[in-house]
Rosetta silent file (secondary structure, phi, psi, omega in degrees, C-alpha in Angstrom):
SEQUENCE: MKLPVYQHLLNLNAGFDQVVRSLAALRKHDIFQAKELDHYAALAKEARAATNSHLIGVIERAETEEAGRRFGKRREREQREA
SCORE:     score description
SCORE:     0.000 S_00000001
   1 L     0.000  107.011  168.546  -50.496   13.667  115.326 S_00000001
   2 L   -48.066  139.572 -174.982  -49.339   10.211  116.597 S_00000001
   3 H   -80.142   -7.932  172.327  -46.380    8.561  114.756 S_00000001
   4 H   -85.246   14.758  174.495  -48.118    5.314  113.358 S_00000001
   5 H   -91.735  -40.770  148.265  -50.218    7.858  111.353 S_00000001
   6 H   -59.661  -24.906  166.592  -47.007    8.999  109.625 S_00000001
   7 H   -69.737  -41.025  169.410  -45.803    5.674  109.569 S_00000001
   8 H   -63.068  -57.663  176.339  -48.826    4.401  107.599 S_00000001
   9 H   -32.392  -62.674  168.756  -48.145    7.219  105.465 S_00000001
  10 H   -42.663  -55.451 -179.062  -44.253    6.008  104.700 S_00000001
  11 H   -45.712  -47.561  176.805  -46.018    2.590  104.273 S_00000001
  12 L   -96.425  132.728  101.694  -48.249    3.413  101.682 S_00000001
  13 L  -133.171  -50.880  171.301  -45.678    5.780   99.758 S_00000001
  14 H   -79.077   -2.876  150.339  -43.174    2.477   99.745 S_00000001
  15 H   -86.060  -28.777  150.726  -46.276    0.586   98.580 S_00000001
  16 H   -45.030  -65.413  151.433  -46.559    2.897   95.922 S_00000001
  17 H   -26.915  -69.060  168.366  -42.765    3.033   95.175 S_00000001
  18 H   -40.170  -69.793  172.813  -43.264   -0.962   94.809 S_00000001
  19 H   -31.173  -89.075 -160.727  -46.077   -1.101   92.433 S_00000001
  20 H   -50.312  -30.962  174.250  -43.738    1.583   89.722 S_00000001
  21 H  -117.698    1.582  147.897  -40.769   -0.342   89.984 S_00000001
  22 H   -72.532  -27.301  167.069  -41.926   -3.974   89.657 S_00000001
  23 H   -42.254  -71.049 -164.699  -44.146   -2.534   86.979 S_00000001
  24 H   -63.924    7.142  171.287  -40.853   -1.294   85.430 S_00000001
  25 H   -93.566   -2.680 -155.111  -39.058   -5.040   85.995 S_00000001
  26 H   -94.158  -25.351 -172.619  -42.034   -6.374   84.457 S_00000001
  27 L   -76.860   -9.346  146.561  -40.781   -4.599   81.201 S_00000001
  28 L   -26.770  -74.875  161.967  -37.882   -6.798   80.931 S_00000001
  29 L   -11.539  113.182  174.974  -40.378   -9.269   80.017 S_00000001
  30 L   -78.601  -51.284 -163.370  -41.548   -9.700   76.087 S_00000001
  31 L   -59.546   15.083 -177.156  -44.782  -10.933   77.115 S_00000001
  32 L  -123.222  139.970 -170.567  -45.533   -7.715   78.386 S_00000001
  33 L   -80.740  151.494  158.796  -46.390   -4.351   76.022 S_00000001
  34 H   -44.669  -59.661 -178.636  -44.256   -1.571   77.416 S_00000001
  35 H   -33.514  -50.887 -154.436  -47.369    1.080   76.466 S_00000001
  36 H   -97.619   -5.464  179.179  -49.579   -0.713   79.109 S_00000001
  37 H   -83.599  -40.920  167.795  -47.015   -1.375   81.552 S_00000001
  38 H   -16.980  -68.591  164.263  -46.122    2.305   81.367 S_00000001
  39 H   -31.506 -103.449  165.440  -50.049    3.293   81.251 S_00000001
  40 H     4.207  -57.864 -177.029  -49.926    1.550   84.530 S_00000001
  41 H   -72.630  -67.881  143.326  -47.175    2.866   86.037 S_00000001
  42 H    -5.985  -85.742  178.236  -48.983    6.361   85.329 S_00000001
  43 H   -47.101  -19.810 -170.768  -51.964    5.539   86.972 S_00000001
  44 H   -98.908  -32.540 -171.074  -50.103    4.264   89.983 S_00000001
  45 H   -62.135  -56.315  165.935  -47.909    7.626   90.119 S_00000001
  46 H   -63.281  -15.916  124.859  -51.321    9.675   90.059 S_00000001
  47 H   -57.976  -18.473  159.606  -53.063    8.143   93.049 S_00000001
  48 H   -88.385  -20.812 -170.412  -49.992    8.453   95.200 S_00000001
  49 H   -80.007  -54.935  129.306  -49.901   11.928   94.209 S_00000001
  50 H     4.472  -83.904  172.934  -53.662   12.107   94.805 S_00000001
  51 H   -42.707  -46.871 -172.544  -53.294   10.447   97.689 S_00000001
  52 H   -91.405  -32.676  175.164  -50.664   12.052   99.633 S_00000001
  53 H   -41.723  -53.543  165.418  -52.470   15.253   98.667 S_00000001
  54 H   -66.355  -38.192  159.774  -55.254   14.671  100.683 S_00000001
  55 H   -72.296  -37.464  145.793  -53.785   12.759  103.373 S_00000001
  56 H    10.421  -92.031 -164.418  -51.654   15.511  103.646 S_00000001
  57 H   -59.460  -38.828 -172.059  -53.839   17.876  103.717 S_00000001
  58 H   -88.364  -34.642  156.535  -55.922   16.659  106.448 S_00000001
  59 H   -31.773  -54.616  168.335  -52.700   15.759  108.050 S_00000001
  60 H   -26.987  -87.112  174.951  -52.287   19.525  107.896 S_00000001
  61 H   -45.044  -24.599  177.420  -55.218   20.897  109.543 S_00000001
  62 H   -89.874   -5.356  178.101  -54.930   18.470  112.550 S_00000001
  63 H  -118.235    7.192  149.246  -51.611   19.624  113.655 S_00000001
  64 H   -73.109  -37.671 -135.185  -52.251   23.249  112.996 S_00000001
  65 H   -87.562  -71.931  171.701  -55.457   22.421  115.090 S_00000001
  66 H   -57.370  -64.056  170.015  -52.974   20.993  117.856 S_00000001
  67 H   -57.676  -34.253  156.731  -50.762   23.615  118.125 S_00000001
  68 H   -23.486  -53.555  150.434  -53.150   26.289  118.427 S_00000001
  69 H   -51.300  -53.791  164.870  -54.396   24.205  121.327 S_00000001
  70 H   -62.495  -80.828 -108.457  -50.707   23.806  122.708 S_00000001
  71 H   -66.450  -53.774 -165.579  -50.327   27.425  121.982 S_00000001
  72 H   -48.893  -48.581 -177.996  -53.180   28.548  123.810 S_00000001
  73 H   -84.491   -4.906  167.880  -52.143   26.787  127.158 S_00000001
  74 H   -97.265   -4.627  173.532  -48.732   27.454  127.200 S_00000001
  75 H   -91.623  -42.683  172.694  -49.687   31.180  126.495 S_00000001
  76 H   -40.464  -68.877 -162.870  -52.626   30.661  129.786 S_00000001
  77 H   -68.655  -23.040  169.776  -49.889   29.085  132.110 S_00000001
  78 H   -55.210  -45.910 -161.039  -47.261   32.012  131.175 S_00000001
  79 H   -86.408   -7.135  167.177  -49.663   34.430  132.106 S_00000001
  80 H   -92.302  -25.522  161.081  -50.969   32.940  135.560 S_00000001
  81 H   -66.006   -9.796 -164.580  -46.993   32.412  136.244 S_00000001
  82 L   -82.297    0.000    0.000  -46.535   35.984  135.162 S_00000001
């Protein structure tokens, strides 16, 4: 898997964290209802978890396939050299 994929995953999680932190900071202002902000923070955390679960599953499959290909190539090379 290429480094940019992991960088995008990091950026995505940083964005979700920013949303949660910003909602918490808005609780200090009386014009916002804490219950509503907490609801949206919970939704953001749920979306983060679901998104990570999906993306990491796709990454895991791709990494496993690559590991298998590389193992096969190494094994073939070692058998030719033996």
